[in-house]
Amino acid sequence: MGRTRIFDERDAARAALDVFWDRGFEATAVPDLEGATGLSRSSIYHSFGSKRGLFDAAVDTYLSEVVRPRLAPLQADTVASDALVEYMRGLRHVMADGTRHLATHGCLLLNTATSPVGIDDTLREIVRNYRRELTHAITRGVEAAHPEFRAERTARLGTTCSAHVIAAMTLARVDTEGAIALLDNAIQLIVDPNEISETGRTTA
Amino acid sequence: MGRTRIFDERDAARAALDVFWDRGFEATAVPDLEGATGLSRSSIYHSFGSKRGLFDAAVDTYLSEVVRPRLAPLQADTVASDALVEYMRGLRHVMADGTRHLATHGCLLLNTATSPVGIDDTLREIVRNYRRELTHAITRGVEAAHPEFRAERTARLGTTCSAHVIAAMTLARVDTEGAIALLDNAIQLIVDPNEISETGRTTA
DNA sequence: TATATATTGGAACGATCAGTCCACAAACCC
DNA sequence: GGGTTTGTGGACTGATCGTTCCAATATATA
């Protein structure tokens, strides 16, 4: 009894994500969102309530379509022993390729939450969890890649690796060269955690 | 022949720095700057030309009074062998203390340049140099702390360490706990780069 | 056709923004 | 005192912001 829905809110959120990712929350104006989603201002406010509501929807999209899939292999029940290296090499490839949003704009969550106007605490909380999950997932990857390591060393390498990822994501938008260097270094650290002994080459 | 200057532009820039550091460039309104500097709007525009002009002056203050002094010990002609550890421990202390701007707001340059509205390319360039200098200085510190390492390993540790610092600075404002964990990890990596062998304890 | 819902377009709101301008007060020199 | 420069206060501009509102239109069911 009434007109059926024409547009899909998920599509709208996806479109909005591009703009928010590009310009950030504050710098994105509602007219920008109208253009990107193809929706009228009225429809946006009807469906999402506010600019912030649409942003939240975009963040959900980002989490479920960008973050989770990439991290999934490290969170599987059984982690393949080279999953971590693949993950890091994947990131490095995306970064060096430079065509993807992740390379040109970094991580939406880090960008937004660490920007001086962090919007609010729920977003900060998301970033905290994000960091913990990232570190934990990577540590599991290290564990799979180096089962011979003691727990302590595994944990340390895991933290180190996640630090590199965070730093690389932070620098992506400003200093691509630096971001790639960081990822390279991280990969090296995983592949050969101690390939260089004090005296000379390799023990592996 | 005429009224002598009353206020010091450096003081004004210092006062403005606090506000910019706290709120970021975009979110800082000119009235905020009037209040912080104690100057009238007219004086601000007379002395600094624009909001951006005052921001640049604040960045200069930040570089010369916050960044350089802290990094100086690693850039001296002869680096003390434990200068790097002191530098990292200093950062960790500031972060854990939580009373300083650096702990509660992170790095002004990273915050600003990596925020979606990075203001402009000159600021991005500053961050790029910042990262290079940081990495280089830290690498020199590693060199002093571990003269027995081969150049390759020194370089790798240097990059690793600077990645931790960047990541910690990024997270400071959002995830202090995470930032401290990263710094701890970095310190550990420097103090005992291979204290844990695959089989058991220590070689040192 | 009648009715209900979806969607649009555009006008309008109050607020805030950076920046300009100018008359005026304050402090120095001669 | 007069002349000159430094600083202030406040009104103002033109633009943009997020948000609200409503009449009009489109598409479905009954």
CSV table of C-alpha atoms (C1' of nucleotides) in Angstrom, one decimal:
chain,number,residue,atom,x,y,z
A,1,MET,CA,0.0,0.0,0.0
A,2,GLY,CA,2.3,2.8,-1.0
A,3,ARG,CA,5.3,3.4,-3.1
A,4,THR,CA,8.0,0.8,-2.7
A,5,ARG,CA,11.6,1.7,-1.8
A,6,ILE,CA,13.6,2.7,-4.7
A,7,PHE,CA,17.2,3.2,-3.4
A,8,ASP,CA,19.2,0.9,-1.2
A,9,GLU,CA,20.5,2.4,2.0
A,10,ARG,CA,23.5,0.2,1.8
A,11,ASP,CA,24.4,1.6,-1.6
A,12,ALA,CA,23.9,5.1,-0.3
A,13,ALA,CA,26.2,4.3,2.7
A,14,ARG,CA,28.8,3.0,0.3
A,15,ALA,CA,28.7,6.1,-1.8
A,16,ALA,CA,28.9,8.3,1.3
A,17,LEU,CA,31.9,6.3,2.5
A,18,ASP,CA,33.9,7.4,-0.5
A,19,VAL,CA,33.3,11.0,0.3
A,20,PHE,CA,33.8,10.7,4.0
A,21,TRP,CA,37.0,8.7,3.4
A,22,ASP,CA,38.2,11.3,1.0
A,23,ARG,CA,37.4,14.5,2.9
A,24,GLY,CA,36.8,13.4,6.5
A,25,PHE,CA,33.6,14.0,8.5
A,26,GLU,CA,34.0,17.7,9.2
A,27,ALA,CA,35.0,18.7,5.7
A,28,THR,CA,32.3,16.8,4.0
A,29,ALA,CA,29.3,19.0,3.4
A,30,VAL,CA,25.8,17.7,2.9
A,31,PRO,CA,25.6,18.8,-0.7
A,32,ASP,CA,28.6,16.6,-1.3
A,33,LEU,CA,26.7,13.7,0.1
A,34,GLU,CA,23.7,14.5,-2.1
A,35,GLY,CA,25.9,14.3,-5.1
A,36,ALA,CA,27.7,11.1,-4.1
A,37,THR,CA,24.6,9.2,-3.1
A,38,GLY,CA,22.4,10.6,-5.8
A,39,LEU,CA,19.8,11.2,-3.0
A,40,SER,CA,18.1,14.4,-2.3
A,41,ARG,CA,18.7,16.2,0.9
A,42,SER,CA,15.3,15.3,2.1
A,43,SER,CA,15.9,11.6,1.5
A,44,ILE,CA,19.2,11.6,3.3
A,45,TYR,CA,17.6,13.1,6.4
A,46,HIS,CA,14.6,10.8,6.2
A,47,SER,CA,16.7,7.7,5.9
A,48,PHE,CA,19.7,8.5,8.2
A,49,GLY,CA,18.4,11.3,10.4
A,50,SER,CA,21.5,13.4,10.3
A,51,LYS,CA,24.8,13.8,8.6
A,52,ARG,CA,26.3,11.9,11.5
A,53,GLY,CA,23.8,9.1,11.0
A,54,LEU,CA,25.0,8.6,7.4
A,55,PHE,CA,28.6,8.7,8.6
A,56,ASP,CA,27.9,5.9,11.1
A,57,ALA,CA,26.3,3.9,8.3
A,58,ALA,CA,29.4,4.6,6.2
A,59,VAL,CA,31.7,3.4,9.1
A,60,ASP,CA,29.7,0.2,9.3
A,61,THR,CA,30.2,-0.3,5.6
A,62,TYR,CA,33.9,0.3,6.0
A,63,LEU,CA,34.2,-2.1,8.9
A,64,SER,CA,32.3,-4.9,7.2
A,65,GLU,CA,33.6,-4.5,3.7
A,66,VAL,CA,37.1,-3.2,4.1
A,67,VAL,CA,38.5,-4.0,7.5
A,68,ARG,CA,37.0,-7.4,8.3
A,69,PRO,CA,37.6,-9.2,5.0
A,70,ARG,CA,41.3,-8.2,5.0
A,71,LEU,CA,41.8,-9.3,8.6
A,72,ALA,CA,39.7,-12.4,8.3
A,73,PRO,CA,42.5,-14.8,7.3
A,74,LEU,CA,44.3,-14.0,10.5
A,75,GLN,CA,41.2,-14.6,12.6
A,76,ALA,CA,40.2,-18.0,11.1
A,77,ASP,CA,40.1,-21.0,13.4
A,78,THR,CA,43.2,-22.3,11.9
A,79,VAL,CA,45.6,-19.7,10.7
A,80,ALA,CA,47.7,-20.7,7.7
A,81,SER,CA,51.4,-20.4,8.6
A,82,ASP,CA,52.1,-17.8,5.9
A,83,ALA,CA,48.8,-15.9,6.4
A,84,LEU,CA,50.6,-13.1,8.1
A,85,VAL,CA,53.2,-12.6,5.4
A,86,GLU,CA,50.4,-12.7,2.9
A,87,TYR,CA,48.5,-10.1,4.8
A,88,MET,CA,51.5,-7.8,5.1
A,89,ARG,CA,52.5,-8.3,1.5
A,90,GLY,CA,48.9,-7.5,0.5
A,91,LEU,CA,49.0,-4.2,2.3
A,92,ARG,CA,52.3,-3.4,0.8
A,93,HIS,CA,51.0,-4.2,-2.6
A,94,VAL,CA,48.0,-2.0,-2.2
A,95,MET,CA,50.1,0.8,-0.8
A,96,ALA,CA,52.7,0.6,-3.6
A,97,ASP,CA,50.1,0.3,-6.3
A,98,GLY,CA,48.6,3.5,-5.1
A,99,THR,CA,45.3,3.1,-6.9
A,100,ARG,CA,43.2,2.1,-3.9
A,101,HIS,CA,41.6,4.3,-1.3
A,102,LEU,CA,43.6,2.6,1.4
A,103,ALA,CA,46.8,3.7,-0.2
A,104,THR,CA,45.8,7.3,-1.0
A,105,HIS,CA,43.8,8.1,2.1
A,106,GLY,CA,44.9,5.7,4.8
A,107,CYS,CA,42.5,4.2,7.3
A,108,LEU,CA,39.2,6.0,7.7
A,109,LEU,CA,39.0,5.1,11.3
A,110,LEU,CA,42.5,6.3,12.2
A,111,ASN,CA,42.1,9.4,10.1
A,112,THR,CA,38.8,10.3,11.8
A,113,ALA,CA,39.4,9.3,15.4
A,114,THR,CA,42.9,10.7,15.6
A,115,SER,CA,42.0,14.0,13.9
A,116,PRO,CA,41.8,16.7,16.5
A,117,VAL,CA,38.0,16.7,16.4
A,118,GLY,CA,37.6,13.0,17.0
A,119,ILE,CA,33.8,13.4,16.7
A,120,ASP,CA,33.0,11.4,19.9
A,121,ASP,CA,34.0,8.6,22.3
A,122,THR,CA,32.2,5.8,20.6
A,123,LEU,CA,34.4,6.3,17.6
A,124,ARG,CA,37.5,6.4,19.8
A,125,GLU,CA,36.4,3.2,21.3
A,126,ILE,CA,36.1,1.6,17.9
A,127,VAL,CA,39.7,2.6,17.2
A,128,ARG,CA,40.9,1.1,20.5
A,129,ASN,CA,39.2,-2.2,19.7
A,130,TYR,CA,40.6,-2.0,16.2
A,131,ARG,CA,44.1,-1.7,17.5
A,132,ARG,CA,43.6,-4.5,19.9
A,133,GLU,CA,42.1,-6.8,17.3
A,134,LEU,CA,44.8,-5.9,14.8
A,135,THR,CA,47.5,-6.7,17.3
A,136,HIS,CA,45.9,-9.9,18.4
A,137,ALA,CA,45.2,-11.1,14.8
A,138,ILE,CA,48.8,-10.3,13.8
A,139,THR,CA,50.1,-12.0,16.8
A,140,ARG,CA,48.2,-15.1,15.8
A,141,GLY,CA,49.7,-14.8,12.4
A,142,VAL,CA,53.2,-14.6,13.9
A,143,GLU,CA,52.4,-17.6,16.0
A,144,ALA,CA,51.5,-19.6,12.9
A,145,ALA,CA,54.5,-18.3,10.9
A,146,HIS,CA,56.9,-19.0,13.8
A,147,PRO,CA,55.5,-21.8,16.0
A,148,GLU,CA,59.0,-22.3,17.3
A,149,PHE,CA,59.0,-19.0,19.1
A,150,ARG,CA,58.4,-18.6,22.8
A,151,ALA,CA,55.1,-16.8,23.6
A,152,GLU,CA,57.0,-13.7,24.8
A,153,ARG,CA,58.8,-13.3,21.6
A,154,THR,CA,55.7,-14.0,19.5
A,155,ALA,CA,53.8,-11.3,21.4
A,156,ARG,CA,56.6,-8.8,20.9
A,157,LEU,CA,56.8,-9.5,17.2
A,158,GLY,CA,53.1,-9.2,17.0
A,159,THR,CA,53.0,-5.8,18.6
A,160,THR,CA,55.9,-4.7,16.5
A,161,CYS,CA,54.2,-5.7,13.3
A,162,SER,CA,50.9,-4.0,14.3
A,163,ALA,CA,52.8,-0.8,15.1
A,164,HIS,CA,54.2,-0.9,11.6
A,165,VAL,CA,50.7,-1.3,10.1
A,166,ILE,CA,49.3,1.6,12.2
A,167,ALA,CA,52.2,3.9,11.4
A,168,ALA,CA,51.9,3.0,7.7
A,169,MET,CA,48.2,3.7,7.7
A,170,THR,CA,48.8,7.0,9.4
A,171,LEU,CA,51.4,8.1,7.0
A,172,ALA,CA,49.7,6.7,3.9
A,173,ARG,CA,48.0,10.0,2.9
A,174,VAL,CA,51.0,12.1,3.6
A,175,ASP,CA,54.1,10.1,3.1
A,176,THR,CA,53.6,7.0,0.9
A,177,GLU,CA,57.2,6.4,0.5
A,178,GLY,CA,57.5,6.2,4.3
A,179,ALA,CA,54.5,4.0,4.6
A,180,ILE,CA,56.0,1.5,2.1
A,181,ALA,CA,59.3,1.5,3.9
A,182,LEU,CA,57.6,0.7,7.1
A,183,LEU,CA,55.7,-2.2,5.6
A,184,ASP,CA,58.8,-3.5,3.9
A,185,ASN,CA,60.6,-3.4,7.2
A,186,ALA,CA,57.8,-5.3,8.9
A,187,ILE,CA,57.7,-8.0,6.3
A,188,GLN,CA,61.5,-8.4,6.6
A,189,LEU,CA,61.1,-8.7,10.4
A,190,ILE,CA,58.6,-11.5,10.0
A,191,VAL,CA,60.3,-13.4,7.2
A,192,ASP,CA,63.7,-13.3,8.9
A,193,PRO,CA,63.4,-12.2,12.5
A,194,ASN,CA,67.0,-12.8,13.1
A,195,GLU,CA,68.6,-13.5,9.7
A,196,ILE,CA,71.4,-11.2,10.6
A,197,SER,CA,73.4,-12.3,13.5
A,198,GLU,CA,76.0,-10.0,15.0
A,199,THR,CA,78.8,-11.6,13.2
A,200,GLY,CA,77.5,-12.4,9.8
A,201,ARG,CA,74.8,-14.1,7.9
A,202,THR,CA,71.8,-16.2,8.7
A,203,THR,CA,71.1,-19.0,11.1
A,204,ALA,CA,67.8,-20.1,9.5
B,1,MET,CA,58.6,57.7,17.1
B,2,GLY,CA,55.4,56.0,17.9
B,3,ARG,CA,54.0,53.6,20.4
B,4,THR,CA,56.4,50.8,21.3
B,5,ARG,CA,55.3,47.2,20.9
B,6,ILE,CA,53.4,45.8,23.8
B,7,PHE,CA,53.0,42.1,23.1
B,8,ASP,CA,55.5,39.6,21.9
B,9,GLU,CA,54.6,37.8,18.8
B,10,ARG,CA,56.4,34.7,20.1
B,11,ASP,CA,54.2,34.7,23.2
B,12,ALA,CA,51.2,35.0,21.0
B,13,ALA,CA,52.3,32.1,18.8
B,14,ARG,CA,53.0,30.0,21.9
B,15,ALA,CA,49.5,30.7,23.2
B,16,ALA,CA,48.0,30.0,19.8
B,17,LEU,CA,49.9,26.7,19.7
B,18,ASP,CA,48.0,25.4,22.7
B,19,VAL,CA,44.7,26.0,21.0
B,20,PHE,CA,45.7,24.6,17.7
B,21,TRP,CA,47.3,21.6,19.3
B,22,ASP,CA,44.1,21.1,21.3
B,23,ARG,CA,41.5,21.6,18.6
B,24,GLY,CA,43.3,21.4,15.3
B,25,PHE,CA,43.5,24.0,12.6
B,26,GLU,CA,40.0,23.7,11.2
B,27,ALA,CA,38.1,23.5,14.5
B,28,THR,CA,39.9,26.4,16.0
B,29,ALA,CA,37.9,29.6,15.5
B,30,VAL,CA,39.4,33.1,15.5
B,31,PRO,CA,37.6,34.1,18.7
B,32,ASP,CA,39.3,31.1,20.4
B,33,LEU,CA,42.6,32.6,19.3
B,34,GLU,CA,41.7,36.0,20.6
B,35,GLY,CA,41.0,34.5,24.0
B,36,ALA,CA,44.1,32.4,24.1
B,37,THR,CA,46.5,35.1,22.9
B,38,GLY,CA,44.8,37.9,24.7
B,39,LEU,CA,45.0,39.9,21.4
B,40,SER,CA,42.2,41.5,19.6
B,41,ARG,CA,41.1,40.2,16.3
B,42,SER,CA,42.5,43.3,14.7
B,43,SER,CA,45.9,42.7,16.2
B,44,ILE,CA,46.0,39.1,15.1
B,45,TYR,CA,45.3,40.0,11.5
B,46,HIS,CA,47.8,42.9,11.7
B,47,SER,CA,50.6,40.8,13.1
B,48,PHE,CA,50.0,37.4,11.3
B,49,GLY,CA,47.9,38.3,8.3
B,50,SER,CA,45.6,35.4,8.6
B,51,LYS,CA,44.5,32.5,10.8
B,52,ARG,CA,46.9,30.4,8.7
B,53,GLY,CA,49.7,32.9,9.3
B,54,LEU,CA,49.3,32.5,13.1
B,55,PHE,CA,49.1,28.7,12.7
B,56,ASP,CA,52.4,28.7,10.8
B,57,ALA,CA,53.9,30.7,13.6
B,58,ALA,CA,52.6,28.2,16.1
B,59,VAL,CA,54.1,25.4,14.0
B,60,ASP,CA,57.4,27.1,14.1
B,61,THR,CA,57.2,27.4,17.9
B,62,TYR,CA,56.2,23.7,18.0
B,63,LEU,CA,59.2,22.6,15.9
B,64,SER,CA,61.8,24.7,17.8
B,65,GLU,CA,60.5,24.2,21.3
B,66,VAL,CA,59.0,20.8,21.3
B,67,VAL,CA,60.4,18.6,18.5
B,68,ARG,CA,64.0,19.8,18.2
B,69,PRO,CA,65.0,19.8,21.8
B,70,ARG,CA,63.7,16.3,22.3
B,71,LEU,CA,65.5,15.0,19.3
B,72,ALA,CA,68.7,16.9,19.8
B,73,PRO,CA,70.5,14.3,21.8
B,74,LEU,CA,70.2,11.9,18.9
B,75,GLN,CA,71.5,14.4,16.5
B,76,ALA,CA,74.6,15.5,18.4
B,77,ASP,CA,78.0,15.0,16.8
B,78,THR,CA,78.7,12.2,19.2
B,79,VAL,CA,75.7,10.3,20.3
B,80,ALA,CA,75.9,8.8,23.8
B,81,SER,CA,75.4,5.1,23.6
B,82,ASP,CA,72.3,5.1,25.7
B,83,ALA,CA,70.8,8.3,24.3
B,84,LEU,CA,68.3,6.3,22.3
B,85,VAL,CA,67.0,4.4,25.3
B,86,GLU,CA,66.8,7.7,27.2
B,87,TYR,CA,64.9,9.2,24.4
B,88,MET,CA,62.4,6.4,24.2
B,89,ARG,CA,62.1,6.2,28.0
B,90,GLY,CA,61.5,9.9,28.1
B,91,LEU,CA,58.7,9.5,25.6
B,92,ARG,CA,57.2,6.7,27.5
B,93,HIS,CA,57.4,8.6,30.7
B,94,VAL,CA,55.6,11.6,29.2
B,95,MET,CA,53.0,9.3,27.8
B,96,ALA,CA,52.4,7.4,31.0
B,97,ASP,CA,52.4,10.6,33.0
B,98,GLY,CA,49.6,11.9,30.9
B,99,THR,CA,49.9,15.5,32.0
B,100,ARG,CA,51.7,16.9,29.0
B,101,HIS,CA,50.2,17.9,25.7
B,102,LEU,CA,52.3,15.4,23.9
B,103,ALA,CA,50.5,12.6,25.9
B,104,THR,CA,47.0,13.8,25.6
B,105,HIS,CA,47.0,15.2,22.1
B,106,GLY,CA,49.8,13.4,20.3
B,107,CYS,CA,52.0,15.2,17.8
B,108,LEU,CA,50.6,18.4,16.3
B,109,LEU,CA,52.2,17.8,12.9
B,110,LEU,CA,51.0,14.2,12.6
B,111,ASN,CA,47.5,15.2,13.8
B,112,THR,CA,47.2,18.1,11.4
B,113,ALA,CA,48.9,16.7,8.3
B,114,THR,CA,47.3,13.3,8.4
B,115,SER,CA,43.8,14.7,9.1
B,116,PRO,CA,41.7,14.5,6.0
B,117,VAL,CA,42.0,18.2,5.4
B,118,GLY,CA,45.8,18.3,5.5
B,119,ILE,CA,45.8,22.0,4.9
B,120,ASP,CA,48.4,22.0,2.2
B,121,ASP,CA,51.5,20.5,0.7
B,122,THR,CA,54.1,22.4,2.6
B,123,LEU,CA,52.8,20.9,5.8
B,124,ARG,CA,52.8,17.4,4.3
B,125,GLU,CA,56.4,18.1,3.3
B,126,ILE,CA,57.2,19.0,6.9
B,127,VAL,CA,55.8,15.7,8.0
B,128,ARG,CA,57.8,13.8,5.4
B,129,ASN,CA,61.0,15.4,6.6
B,130,TYR,CA,60.0,14.8,10.2
B,131,ARG,CA,59.6,11.1,9.6
B,132,ARG,CA,63.0,11.0,7.8
B,133,GLU,CA,64.8,12.9,10.5
B,134,LEU,CA,63.2,10.9,13.2
B,135,THR,CA,64.1,7.6,11.5
B,136,HIS,CA,67.6,8.9,10.8
B,137,ALA,CA,68.2,10.2,14.4
B,138,ILE,CA,66.9,7.0,15.9
B,139,THR,CA,69.0,4.9,13.6
B,140,ARG,CA,72.0,6.9,14.8
B,141,GLY,CA,70.9,6.1,18.4
B,142,VAL,CA,70.7,2.4,17.6
B,143,GLU,CA,74.1,2.6,16.1
B,144,ALA,CA,75.5,4.1,19.3
B,145,ALA,CA,73.6,1.6,21.5
B,146,HIS,CA,74.7,-1.4,19.4
B,147,PRO,CA,77.9,-0.6,17.6
B,148,GLU,CA,78.4,-4.4,17.1
B,149,PHE,CA,75.4,-4.6,14.7
B,150,ARG,CA,75.9,-4.7,11.0
B,151,ALA,CA,74.6,-1.6,9.2
B,152,GLU,CA,71.6,-3.5,7.8
B,153,ARG,CA,70.4,-4.7,11.1
B,154,THR,CA,71.0,-1.2,12.6
B,155,ALA,CA,68.9,0.3,9.9
B,156,ARG,CA,66.1,-2.2,10.4
B,157,LEU,CA,66.0,-1.6,14.1
B,158,GLY,CA,66.0,2.2,13.5
B,159,THR,CA,63.1,2.0,11.1
B,160,THR,CA,61.3,-0.3,13.5
B,161,CYS,CA,61.8,2.1,16.4
B,162,SER,CA,60.6,5.1,14.5
B,163,ALA,CA,57.5,3.2,13.4
B,164,HIS,CA,56.7,2.6,17.0
B,165,VAL,CA,57.1,6.3,17.8
B,166,ILE,CA,54.9,7.4,14.9
B,167,ALA,CA,52.3,4.8,15.8
B,168,ALA,CA,52.4,5.9,19.5
B,169,MET,CA,52.1,9.5,18.6
B,170,THR,CA,49.2,8.8,16.4
B,171,LEU,CA,47.3,6.8,19.0
B,172,ALA,CA,48.2,9.0,21.9
B,173,ARG,CA,45.0,11.0,21.8
B,174,VAL,CA,42.7,8.1,21.3
B,175,ASP,CA,44.4,5.0,22.8
B,176,THR,CA,46.9,5.9,25.5
B,177,GLU,CA,47.2,2.4,26.7
B,178,GLY,CA,48.0,1.3,23.2
B,179,ALA,CA,50.6,4.0,22.8
B,180,ILE,CA,52.4,3.1,26.0
B,181,ALA,CA,52.4,-0.6,25.0
B,182,LEU,CA,54.0,0.4,21.7
B,183,LEU,CA,56.7,2.4,23.4
B,184,ASP,CA,57.4,-0.4,25.9
B,185,ASN,CA,57.8,-2.8,23.1
B,186,ALA,CA,60.2,-0.5,21.3
B,187,ILE,CA,62.3,0.0,24.4
B,188,GLN,CA,62.4,-3.8,24.9
B,189,LEU,CA,63.5,-4.3,21.3
B,190,ILE,CA,66.4,-1.9,21.8
B,191,VAL,CA,67.5,-3.0,25.1
B,192,ASP,CA,67.5,-6.7,24.2
B,193,PRO,CA,67.2,-7.0,20.5
B,194,ASN,CA,67.6,-10.8,20.8
B,195,GLU,CA,67.4,-11.6,24.4
B,196,ILE,CA,65.1,-14.4,23.6
B,197,SER,CA,66.6,-17.1,21.4
B,198,GLU,CA,64.4,-19.8,20.0
B,199,THR,CA,65.4,-22.3,22.6
B,200,GLY,CA,65.6,-20.3,25.8
B,201,ARG,CA,67.1,-17.3,27.5
B,202,THR,CA,69.5,-14.7,26.6
B,203,THR,CA,72.8,-14.6,24.8
B,204,ALA,CA,73.9,-11.2,26.0
C,1,DT,C1',-9.9,5.9,-8.7
C,2,DA,C1',-8.7,6.4,-3.9
C,3,DT,C1',-5.1,6.1,-0.6
C,4,DA,C1',-0.8,5.4,1.4
C,5,DT,C1',4.0,5.7,1.2
C,6,DA,C1',8.5,7.2,-1.1
C,7,DT,C1',11.0,10.7,-2.9
C,8,DT,C1',12.0,15.3,-4.5
C,9,DG,C1',12.9,20.3,-4.9
C,10,DG,C1',13.5,24.4,-2.9
C,11,DA,C1',13.0,27.9,0.5
C,12,DA,C1',14.2,29.2,4.8
C,13,DC,C1',16.4,29.0,9.6
C,14,DG,C1',19.8,30.3,12.9
C,15,DA,C1',24.4,29.8,13.6
C,16,DT,C1',29.1,30.2,12.6
C,17,DC,C1',33.0,31.0,9.8
C,18,DA,C1',37.4,34.0,8.1
C,19,DG,C1',38.3,38.3,6.9
C,20,DT,C1',37.7,43.6,6.3
C,21,DC,C1',37.2,48.1,7.8
C,22,DC,C1',37.2,52.2,10.5
C,23,DA,C1',36.9,55.2,14.2
C,24,DC,C1',39.1,55.6,18.5
C,25,DA,C1',42.3,55.1,22.6
C,26,DA,C1',47.0,54.4,24.3
C,27,DA,C1',51.8,55.2,24.3
C,28,DC,C1',55.8,56.8,22.5
C,29,DC,C1',58.8,60.5,19.8
C,30,DC,C1',59.9,65.3,18.9
D,1,DG,C1',51.3,70.3,22.8
D,2,DG,C1',51.5,67.8,17.6
D,3,DG,C1',52.6,63.7,14.9
D,4,DT,C1',53.1,58.8,14.6
D,5,DT,C1',52.7,54.2,15.4
D,6,DT,C1',50.5,50.3,18.2
D,7,DG,C1',46.6,48.4,19.6
D,8,DT,C1',41.3,47.9,20.5
D,9,DG,C1',36.3,47.4,19.8
D,10,DG,C1',32.7,46.5,17.1
D,11,DA,C1',30.0,46.4,13.2
D,12,DC,C1',29.9,44.3,8.9
D,13,DT,C1',30.4,41.2,4.7
D,14,DG,C1',29.6,37.2,2.0
D,15,DA,C1',29.8,32.6,2.4
D,16,DT,C1',28.7,28.1,4.3
D,17,DC,C1',27.2,25.1,7.6
D,18,DG,C1',23.5,21.4,9.3
D,19,DT,C1',18.9,21.1,9.8
D,20,DT,C1',13.8,21.7,9.2
D,21,DC,C1',9.7,22.1,6.7
D,22,DC,C1',6.3,21.7,3.2
D,23,DA,C1',4.1,21.4,-1.1
D,24,DA,C1',4.6,18.6,-5.2
D,25,DT,C1',5.3,14.3,-7.6
D,26,DA,C1',5.9,9.4,-8.3
D,27,DT,C1',4.8,4.7,-7.5
D,28,DA,C1',2.9,1.2,-5.3
D,29,DT,C1',-1.6,-1.4,-3.2
D,30,DA,C1',-6.5,-1.9,-2.7
